[in-house]
Amino acid sequence: MSQQTPHLLRADARDNRDRVLEAARTLFAEQGLAVTMRQIARRAEVGPATLYRRFPTKQTLVEAAFADEVRACRGIVESGCAAPDPWRGLCSVIEGLITLNARNHGFTEAFTAAAPDADVFTTHRAALLTLLTGLIRRAREAGALRRDATVHDLVLILQAGRGLSALPPARRDQAARRFATLVIDGFRPVVTSRPQLAGPVPSQP
Amino acid sequence: MSQQTPHLLRADARDNRDRVLEAARTLFAEQGLAVTMRQIARRAEVGPATLYRRFPTKQTLVEAAFADEVRACRGIVESGCAAPDPWRGLCSVIEGLITLNARNHGFTEAFTAAAPDADVFTTHRAALLTLLTGLIRRAREAGALRRDATVHDLVLILQAGRGLSALPPARRDQAARRFATLVIDGFRPVVTSRPQLAGPVPSQP
DNA sequence: AAGCTAACGGACGCCGGCGTCCACTTACCG
DNA sequence: CGGTAAGTGGACGCCGGCGTCCGTTAGCTT
C-alpha cells in the first residue's frame, strides 16, 4: 500500500520510519495537520530526534504520509476521465474525491492548502485540474451538465467538502455520500419545466 | 449594531471592552477561533489582564463577540420561515446562512462546534433547527423540494460551508453565493425527464 | 480640588512545543 | 565474534502562550 522504503536504511531505522509514517497518517487523518511533531513521535514510540532525522520538516512528513492519497486522487480522476460517458465519469469523480477528502482531515487541508509556499502538491493539483477541465467540457458538450458549470465549481464544492472532515469520523462517510448526491443533482442541467417558484434570492440586509 | 455595554462600567473600561470586542470580531472572522487571547489583547491595545478581567474565558468572549451573528442567524431563519412561499423562504435561508458563515470563519466554527461542552450556542441551534424542520416540511409538501430532503441535509450543506471560510476573504462572498446556487438546485425535485445518464455511482475501491 | 476606588497593564512563573546535540546502543559485515 | 558506523532518544535552551498578581494611573463623586 505504501511506497517502498529506501533499502539503504538499517532494519531498525526502516521500522521506525514506517511506524512514524503510520502514526502521522492516523493523526493527520483524525485531527488534521495541526498535530505537533511531538505527538506523532510519541504515538510512534520514537524520540523527537528520530522523527526529525527522517523528516527534517513537517512538510516532508506530510508529503510522505499522503503519497498514497495523492495516488488515489490521480486514480479517481483518471478513471473518471477514462469513462466512456463523461457524466458518469464526473459523478464518480465527485463522489470519489468528496469521500476521500472527508475521510482525511489532514489530506484535504494539505491538498487544498491556501498557502502555496513550497507546496509540492501544487504540481499534482495542476495536473488534475487540467484533466478535470477536459472532463467537464465533455460532459457539458454532451448536454449532461448545466451550461454554466465550470471546473471552478468543482473546485468550489471540493473546497466546501473540507467542512465535512470536521464531523466525527463515524459520520463522515455517510455525510460525504449524501453531500455528493446533492451536489451531483445540483450539477445537472437546469430544467425550466421543473417547479420554478424561486427567482433570484434577495440578499440578506 | 452591538448589544449595549453595561453602563455600570467606568467610561475608560467601557471603551476598552468595546475595543476588545471589535478586535475579537475581526480576528475571529479572519482567522477562526484559534487566535490567542494575547493576539486579541494586542490588537485591542490592551493588557492581557484587562482582557481577562472582562472575559475570564475564551468561551465568554466568543459568545459576546458573536451575539450579533446569532441574532443575524435568527433573523435569516425567521424571515425565511415567514415567507409566504416556503421554497423561496428556504432559498433565502440557504443563501443567507451560507454567506454569513463564509464571512465569519470563527462564527461558523463556534456555532457548529463539534464539542458541545458548556456550549451556549446549543440552545440557539436547537431553536433554529425546529424552525427549519417546519420550513423544510412545508416546502416538501408544496412539491418544491426533492422528496428525500430533510433538515439533516440542510445541516449537512451548512457544515460543508465551513470549508468556504478557509478561502481568502476576498473570494468568500462570491464562492458562497455560487455554492448556494448549486446547492439550491440540488434541492429541487428530481425530474426524471432530465438527462438521466447517471445511475448509482460505483464507490471507489 | 481632593480623595477614593475602579481599572489598568507590565511582569511573573508555568507549561509545552520547537529543533538540536551528543553520549550510548545495536544492527550489519567480514 | 568483534569492530564500526548507523541509529537512537533523553536533555537542553529558546520561544510564546497561559492565567494571575500587584503597584500605579486616572475616572468619578462630593
Coordinates of C-alpha atoms (C1' of nucleotides) in Angstrom, one line a residue:
Chain A
M1 CA 0.0 0.0 0.0
S2 CA 2.8 2.4 0.9
Q3 CA 5.8 3.4 -1.2
Q4 CA 8.8 1.2 -0.8
T5 CA 11.0 2.5 2.0
P6 CA 14.6 3.1 0.9
H7 CA 16.5 -0.2 1.5
L8 CA 19.6 1.7 2.3
L9 CA 18.3 2.1 5.8
R10 CA 19.2 -0.2 8.6
A11 CA 16.4 -2.6 9.6
D12 CA 15.5 -0.9 12.8
A13 CA 15.6 2.5 11.2
R14 CA 13.3 1.3 8.4
D15 CA 11.0 0.0 11.1
N16 CA 10.9 3.3 13.0
R17 CA 10.4 5.2 9.8
D18 CA 7.4 3.1 9.0
R19 CA 5.9 3.5 12.5
V20 CA 6.3 7.3 12.2
L21 CA 4.5 7.3 8.9
E22 CA 1.7 5.2 10.2
A23 CA 1.4 7.4 13.3
A24 CA 1.4 10.5 11.1
R25 CA -1.2 9.2 8.8
T26 CA -3.6 8.3 11.7
L27 CA -3.2 11.6 13.5
F28 CA -3.4 13.7 10.4
A29 CA -6.5 11.9 9.2
E30 CA -8.2 12.2 12.6
Q31 CA -7.1 15.7 13.7
G32 CA -5.7 17.5 10.7
L33 CA -2.3 19.0 10.2
A34 CA -2.3 20.8 13.5
V35 CA -0.9 17.9 15.4
T36 CA 2.5 18.5 16.8
M37 CA 5.6 16.7 15.7
R38 CA 5.9 15.6 19.3
Q39 CA 2.5 14.0 19.3
I40 CA 3.5 12.0 16.2
A41 CA 6.8 10.9 17.7
R42 CA 5.1 9.9 20.9
R43 CA 2.5 7.8 19.1
A44 CA 5.2 6.2 17.1
E45 CA 7.1 5.5 20.3
V46 CA 10.1 7.2 19.0
G47 CA 12.3 10.1 20.2
P48 CA 11.9 13.5 18.6
A49 CA 15.4 13.3 17.1
T50 CA 14.5 10.2 15.2
L51 CA 11.5 11.8 13.7
Y52 CA 13.4 14.9 12.7
R53 CA 16.3 12.9 11.2
R54 CA 13.9 11.2 8.7
F55 CA 11.7 14.2 8.1
P56 CA 13.5 17.4 8.8
T57 CA 10.3 19.4 8.2
K58 CA 6.7 18.8 8.7
Q59 CA 6.2 19.5 5.1
T60 CA 8.4 16.5 4.1
L61 CA 6.5 14.3 6.5
V62 CA 3.1 15.4 5.2
E63 CA 4.2 14.7 1.6
A64 CA 5.5 11.2 2.5
A65 CA 2.4 10.4 4.6
F66 CA 0.0 11.4 1.9
A67 CA 1.7 9.8 -1.1
D68 CA -1.0 7.1 -1.1
E69 CA -3.7 9.7 -1.1
V70 CA -2.2 11.6 -3.9
R71 CA -2.1 8.4 -5.9
A72 CA -5.7 7.7 -5.0
C73 CA -6.7 11.2 -6.2
R74 CA -4.9 10.6 -9.5
G75 CA -6.6 7.2 -9.8
I76 CA -10.1 8.6 -9.2
V77 CA -9.7 11.4 -11.6
E78 CA -8.0 9.4 -14.3
S79 CA -10.5 6.6 -14.2
G80 CA -13.3 9.2 -14.2
C81 CA -11.9 10.8 -17.3
A82 CA -11.4 7.4 -19.0
A83 CA -15.1 6.6 -18.6
P84 CA -16.9 6.4 -21.9
D85 CA -19.8 8.5 -20.5
P86 CA -18.4 11.8 -19.3
W87 CA -21.3 12.5 -17.0
R88 CA -21.0 9.1 -15.2
G89 CA -17.2 9.8 -15.0
L90 CA -17.8 13.1 -13.5
C91 CA -20.2 11.6 -10.9
S92 CA -17.7 9.0 -9.9
V93 CA -15.0 11.7 -9.6
I94 CA -17.2 13.9 -7.4
E95 CA -18.2 11.1 -5.1
G96 CA -14.7 9.7 -5.0
L97 CA -13.0 12.9 -4.2
I98 CA -15.5 14.1 -1.7
T99 CA -15.4 10.8 0.2
L100 CA -11.6 10.7 0.1
N101 CA -11.4 14.2 1.4
A102 CA -13.9 13.6 4.2
R103 CA -12.0 10.6 5.4
N104 CA -8.8 12.5 5.6
H105 CA -9.0 15.7 7.5
G106 CA -5.3 16.4 7.1
F107 CA -5.0 15.4 3.5
T108 CA -7.7 17.8 2.4
E109 CA -6.0 20.5 4.4
A110 CA -2.7 19.8 2.7
F111 CA -4.0 19.4 -0.8
T112 CA -6.2 22.5 -0.8
A113 CA -3.7 24.5 1.2
A114 CA -4.3 28.2 1.0
A115 CA -0.6 29.0 1.4
P116 CA 1.2 27.6 -1.7
D117 CA 4.7 28.3 -0.4
A118 CA 6.9 25.5 -1.4
D119 CA 3.9 23.4 -1.9
V120 CA 4.7 20.1 -3.6
F121 CA 1.1 19.3 -4.0
T122 CA 0.7 22.2 -6.4
T123 CA 2.1 20.2 -9.3
H124 CA -0.3 17.4 -8.7
R125 CA -3.2 19.8 -8.3
A126 CA -2.5 21.5 -11.6
A127 CA -2.3 18.2 -13.5
L128 CA -5.6 17.0 -12.0
L129 CA -7.2 20.3 -12.8
T130 CA -6.3 20.0 -16.4
L131 CA -7.8 16.6 -16.6
L132 CA -11.0 17.7 -14.9
T133 CA -11.3 20.7 -17.1
G134 CA -11.5 18.4 -20.1
L135 CA -13.9 16.1 -18.4
I136 CA -16.2 19.0 -17.5
R137 CA -16.1 20.3 -21.0
R138 CA -17.0 16.9 -22.5
A139 CA -19.9 16.4 -20.0
R140 CA -21.2 19.9 -20.8
E141 CA -21.0 19.3 -24.6
A142 CA -22.9 16.1 -24.1
G143 CA -25.7 18.1 -22.5
A144 CA -25.4 16.2 -19.3
L145 CA -24.2 19.2 -17.3
R146 CA -25.7 22.6 -16.5
R147 CA -24.4 25.0 -19.0
D148 CA -22.8 27.5 -16.6
A149 CA -20.8 24.8 -14.8
T150 CA -17.0 25.2 -14.9
V151 CA -14.1 23.4 -13.3
H152 CA -14.2 26.2 -10.7
D153 CA -17.5 24.9 -9.5
L154 CA -15.9 21.5 -9.0
V155 CA -13.1 23.0 -7.0
L156 CA -15.6 25.0 -5.1
I157 CA -17.6 22.0 -3.9
L158 CA -14.4 20.2 -3.1
Q159 CA -13.3 23.1 -1.0
A160 CA -16.7 23.0 0.7
G161 CA -16.1 19.3 1.3
R162 CA -13.4 20.4 3.7
G163 CA -16.1 21.3 6.2
L164 CA -17.2 17.6 6.3
S165 CA -13.9 16.5 7.8
A166 CA -14.8 18.4 10.9
L167 CA -17.5 15.9 11.6
P168 CA -17.0 13.0 14.0
P169 CA -15.2 10.3 11.9
A170 CA -18.1 7.8 12.2
R171 CA -20.4 10.1 10.3
R172 CA -18.0 11.4 7.7
D173 CA -18.6 8.7 5.1
Q174 CA -22.3 8.8 5.1
A175 CA -22.3 12.6 5.1
A176 CA -19.8 12.6 2.2
R177 CA -22.0 10.3 0.1
R178 CA -25.1 12.3 0.8
F179 CA -23.3 15.6 0.0
A180 CA -22.1 14.1 -3.2
T181 CA -25.6 13.2 -4.2
L182 CA -27.0 16.6 -3.5
V183 CA -24.1 18.3 -5.4
I184 CA -24.4 16.0 -8.3
D185 CA -28.1 16.9 -8.7
G186 CA -27.1 20.5 -8.5
F187 CA -24.8 20.0 -11.4
R188 CA -27.5 18.6 -13.7
P189 CA -28.9 20.8 -16.4
V190 CA -31.4 23.3 -15.1
V191 CA -34.8 22.1 -16.5
T192 CA -37.1 25.0 -16.8
S193 CA -40.1 22.7 -16.6
R194 CA -39.4 21.9 -13.0
P195 CA -41.2 23.9 -10.3
Q196 CA -39.8 27.4 -10.8
L197 CA -41.2 29.0 -7.7
A198 CA -37.8 30.5 -6.9
G199 CA -36.4 33.6 -8.6
P200 CA -33.3 35.4 -7.5
V201 CA -33.0 35.4 -3.8
P202 CA -32.8 38.9 -2.2
S203 CA -29.6 39.1 -0.3
Q204 CA -29.8 39.5 3.4
P205 CA -29.8 43.0 4.8
Chain B
M1 CA -25.2 47.2 15.9
S2 CA -23.8 45.6 19.1
Q3 CA -25.5 45.0 22.3
Q4 CA -25.5 47.8 24.8
T5 CA -22.5 47.7 27.1
P6 CA -23.3 47.7 30.8
H7 CA -23.4 51.3 32.0
L8 CA -22.1 50.3 35.3
L9 CA -18.6 50.3 33.9
R10 CA -16.4 53.3 34.0
A11 CA -16.0 55.2 30.7
D12 CA -12.5 54.0 30.0
A13 CA -13.4 50.5 30.9
R14 CA -16.4 50.6 28.6
D15 CA -14.1 51.8 25.9
N16 CA -11.6 49.1 26.4
R17 CA -14.3 46.5 26.4
D18 CA -15.6 47.7 23.1
R19 CA -12.1 47.7 21.6
V20 CA -11.6 44.2 22.8
L21 CA -14.8 43.0 21.2
E22 CA -14.0 44.7 18.0
A23 CA -10.6 43.1 17.9
A24 CA -12.0 39.7 18.7
R25 CA -14.7 40.0 16.0
T26 CA -12.1 40.9 13.4
L27 CA -9.6 38.3 14.3
F28 CA -12.2 35.5 14.8
A29 CA -13.8 36.3 11.4
E30 CA -10.5 36.3 9.6
Q31 CA -8.6 33.5 11.3
G32 CA -11.1 31.5 13.3
L33 CA -11.2 30.7 16.9
A34 CA -7.6 29.6 17.1
V35 CA -6.3 33.2 17.6
T36 CA -4.7 33.6 21.0
M37 CA -6.1 35.8 23.8
R38 CA -2.8 37.6 23.6
Q39 CA -3.3 38.4 19.9
I40 CA -6.7 39.9 20.7
A41 CA -5.4 41.9 23.5
R42 CA -2.5 43.3 21.4
R43 CA -4.8 44.3 18.6
A44 CA -7.1 46.0 21.1
E45 CA -4.0 47.7 22.5
V46 CA -4.9 46.4 26.0
G47 CA -3.0 44.4 28.6
P48 CA -3.8 40.8 29.0
A49 CA -5.2 41.4 32.5
T50 CA -7.8 43.8 31.1
L51 CA -9.0 41.2 28.6
Y52 CA -9.2 38.5 31.2
R53 CA -11.0 40.8 33.7
R54 CA -13.9 41.3 31.2
F55 CA -13.9 37.9 29.7
P56 CA -12.4 35.3 32.1
T57 CA -12.7 32.6 29.5
K58 CA -12.4 32.5 25.7
Q59 CA -15.8 31.0 25.6
T60 CA -17.4 34.1 27.2
L61 CA -15.5 36.3 24.8
V62 CA -16.7 34.2 21.8
E63 CA -20.3 34.4 23.0
A64 CA -20.1 38.2 23.4
A65 CA -18.3 38.7 20.1
F66 CA -20.9 36.7 18.1
A67 CA -24.1 38.0 19.7
D68 CA -24.8 40.0 16.6
E69 CA -24.2 37.0 14.4
V70 CA -26.5 34.8 16.4
R71 CA -29.2 37.5 16.0
A72 CA -28.5 37.6 12.3
C73 CA -29.0 33.9 12.1
R74 CA -32.3 34.1 13.9
G75 CA -33.3 36.9 11.6
I76 CA -32.4 35.0 8.4
V77 CA -34.2 31.8 9.6
E78 CA -37.3 33.6 10.9
S79 CA -37.8 35.8 7.9
G80 CA -37.3 32.7 5.7
C81 CA -39.9 30.9 7.7
A82 CA -42.3 33.8 7.5
A83 CA -42.1 33.9 3.7
P84 CA -45.5 33.0 2.1
D85 CA -43.7 30.7 -0.4
P86 CA -41.8 28.1 1.6
W87 CA -39.4 27.3 -1.3
R88 CA -38.4 30.9 -1.7
G89 CA -38.0 31.2 2.0
L90 CA -35.8 28.1 2.0
C91 CA -33.7 29.6 -0.8
S92 CA -33.2 32.8 1.1
V93 CA -32.3 30.9 4.3
I94 CA -29.7 28.8 2.4
E95 CA -28.1 31.7 0.7
G96 CA -28.2 33.8 3.9
L97 CA -26.7 31.3 6.2
I98 CA -24.1 30.1 3.8
T99 CA -23.0 33.7 3.1
L100 CA -23.0 34.6 6.8
N101 CA -20.9 31.5 7.6
A102 CA -18.4 32.1 4.8
R103 CA -17.9 35.7 6.0
N104 CA -17.2 34.5 9.5
H105 CA -14.6 31.8 9.9
G106 CA -14.8 31.9 13.7
F107 CA -18.6 32.1 14.0
T108 CA -19.1 29.0 11.9
E109 CA -16.6 27.2 14.0
A110 CA -18.3 28.2 17.2
F111 CA -21.8 27.7 16.0
T112 CA -21.2 24.2 14.5
A113 CA -18.8 23.3 17.3
A114 CA -18.2 19.6 17.5
A115 CA -17.5 19.7 21.2
P116 CA -20.8 20.8 22.8
D117 CA -19.3 21.1 26.3
A118 CA -20.9 24.1 28.0
D119 CA -21.9 25.4 24.6
V120 CA -24.3 28.3 24.9
F121 CA -25.0 28.2 21.2
T122 CA -26.6 24.8 21.6
T123 CA -29.8 26.4 22.7
H124 CA -30.0 28.7 19.7
R125 CA -29.1 25.9 17.4
A126 CA -31.9 23.8 18.7
A127 CA -34.4 26.6 18.3
L128 CA -33.4 27.3 14.7
L129 CA -33.4 23.6 13.8
T130 CA -37.0 23.4 14.9
L131 CA -38.0 26.3 12.7
L132 CA -36.1 24.9 9.8
T133 CA -37.7 21.5 10.2
G134 CA -41.0 23.1 9.7
L135 CA -39.9 25.1 6.7
I136 CA -38.5 22.1 5.0
R137 CA -41.7 20.1 5.6
R138 CA -43.8 22.8 4.2
A139 CA -41.6 23.2 1.1
R140 CA -41.6 19.5 0.6
E141 CA -45.4 19.3 0.9
A142 CA -45.7 22.1 -1.7
G143 CA -43.8 19.9 -4.1
A144 CA -41.0 22.4 -4.4
L145 CA -38.4 20.2 -2.8
R146 CA -36.9 16.9 -3.6
R147 CA -38.9 14.2 -1.7
D148 CA -36.0 12.8 0.2
A149 CA -34.8 16.1 1.6
T150 CA -34.7 16.5 5.3
V151 CA -33.4 19.1 7.7
H152 CA -30.3 17.0 8.1
D153 CA -29.4 17.8 4.5
L154 CA -29.6 21.4 5.3
V155 CA -27.3 21.0 8.3
L156 CA -25.1 18.9 6.1
I157 CA -24.6 21.6 3.5
L158 CA -24.1 24.3 6.2
Q159 CA -21.5 22.0 7.7
A160 CA -19.9 21.8 4.2
G161 CA -20.0 25.6 4.1
R162 CA -17.4 25.6 6.8
G163 CA -14.9 24.7 4.1
L164 CA -15.5 28.0 2.4
S165 CA -14.3 30.1 5.3
A166 CA -10.8 28.7 4.6
L167 CA -10.8 30.7 1.4
P168 CA -9.0 34.0 1.2
P169 CA -11.6 36.6 2.5
A170 CA -11.8 38.4 -0.9
R171 CA -13.3 35.3 -2.6
R172 CA -15.5 34.0 0.2
D173 CA -18.6 36.0 -0.7
Q174 CA -18.7 35.1 -4.4
A175 CA -17.9 31.5 -3.6
A176 CA -20.6 31.4 -1.0
R177 CA -23.2 32.7 -3.5
R178 CA -22.2 30.3 -6.2
F179 CA -22.2 27.4 -3.7
A180 CA -25.7 28.4 -2.5
T181 CA -26.9 28.4 -6.1
L182 CA -25.6 24.9 -6.8
V183 CA -26.9 23.5 -3.6
I184 CA -30.3 25.1 -4.1
D185 CA -30.6 23.4 -7.5
G186 CA -29.6 20.2 -5.9
F187 CA -32.5 20.6 -3.5
R188 CA -35.0 20.9 -6.3
P189 CA -37.2 17.9 -7.1
V190 CA -35.5 15.2 -9.1
V191 CA -37.1 15.4 -12.5
T192 CA -36.9 12.1 -14.3
S193 CA -37.3 13.8 -17.7
R194 CA -33.9 15.4 -17.3
P195 CA -30.9 13.7 -18.8
Q196 CA -30.6 10.6 -16.8
L197 CA -27.3 9.3 -18.0
A198 CA -26.2 8.7 -14.4
G199 CA -27.2 5.8 -12.3
P200 CA -25.7 4.9 -9.0
V201 CA -22.1 5.7 -8.9
P202 CA -19.8 2.8 -8.1
S203 CA -17.9 3.6 -4.9
Q204 CA -14.2 3.9 -5.3
P205 CA -12.2 0.8 -4.4
Chain C
dA1 C1' -10.0 70.3 44.3
dA2 C1' -9.2 66.1 46.6
dG3 C1' -9.9 61.5 47.9
dC4 C1' -11.5 57.1 46.9
dT5 C1' -11.5 53.2 44.4
dA6 C1' -12.3 51.0 39.8
dA7 C1' -9.4 49.9 36.3
dC8 C1' -5.0 49.3 34.0
dG9 C1' -1.1 46.7 32.2
dG10 C1' 3.7 45.1 32.9
dA11 C1' 5.9 41.3 35.0
dC12 C1' 5.9 36.7 36.8
dG13 C1' 6.1 31.6 37.0
dC14 C1' 4.4 27.7 34.5
dC15 C1' 3.9 24.8 30.7
dG16 C1' 4.6 22.6 26.2
dG17 C1' 6.3 22.6 21.6
dC18 C1' 10.3 23.7 18.9
dG19 C1' 14.8 22.0 16.6
dT20 C1' 19.5 20.3 18.0
dC21 C1' 23.3 18.0 20.3
dC22 C1' 25.8 14.1 21.9
dA23 C1' 26.8 10.0 24.7
dC24 C1' 25.1 5.5 24.4
dT25 C1' 23.2 1.3 21.8
dT26 C1' 22.8 -2.0 18.2
dA27 C1' 22.5 -3.8 13.5
dC28 C1' 25.5 -5.3 10.0
dC29 C1' 29.7 -7.2 7.8
dG30 C1' 33.9 -9.5 7.5
Chain D
dC1 C1' 32.6 -12.9 17.2
dG2 C1' 34.3 -8.3 17.3
dG3 C1' 34.8 -3.7 15.1
dT4 C1' 32.4 0.1 13.3
dA5 C1' 29.4 3.2 11.7
dA6 C1' 24.5 4.0 11.6
dG7 C1' 20.9 4.8 14.6
dT8 C1' 18.7 6.3 18.9
dG9 C1' 16.4 9.2 22.4
dG10 C1' 17.0 11.9 26.6
dA11 C1' 18.2 16.5 27.7
dC12 C1' 18.9 21.3 26.5
dG13 C1' 18.0 26.2 25.6
dC14 C1' 14.6 29.0 23.3
dC15 C1' 10.2 30.9 22.5
dG16 C1' 5.4 32.1 23.1
dG17 C1' 1.0 31.5 25.2
dC18 C1' -1.3 30.8 29.6
dG19 C1' -3.7 33.0 33.7
dT20 C1' -2.6 35.9 37.8
dC21 C1' -0.7 39.4 41.0
dC22 C1' 0.1 43.9 42.4
dG23 C1' 2.0 48.7 42.2
dT24 C1' 0.4 52.6 39.5
dT25 C1' -2.9 55.5 37.0
dA26 C1' -6.9 58.1 36.3
dG27 C1' -12.3 58.5 36.3
dC28 C1' -16.0 59.6 39.2
dT29 C1' -18.1 61.8 43.4
dT30 C1' -18.7 65.2 46.9

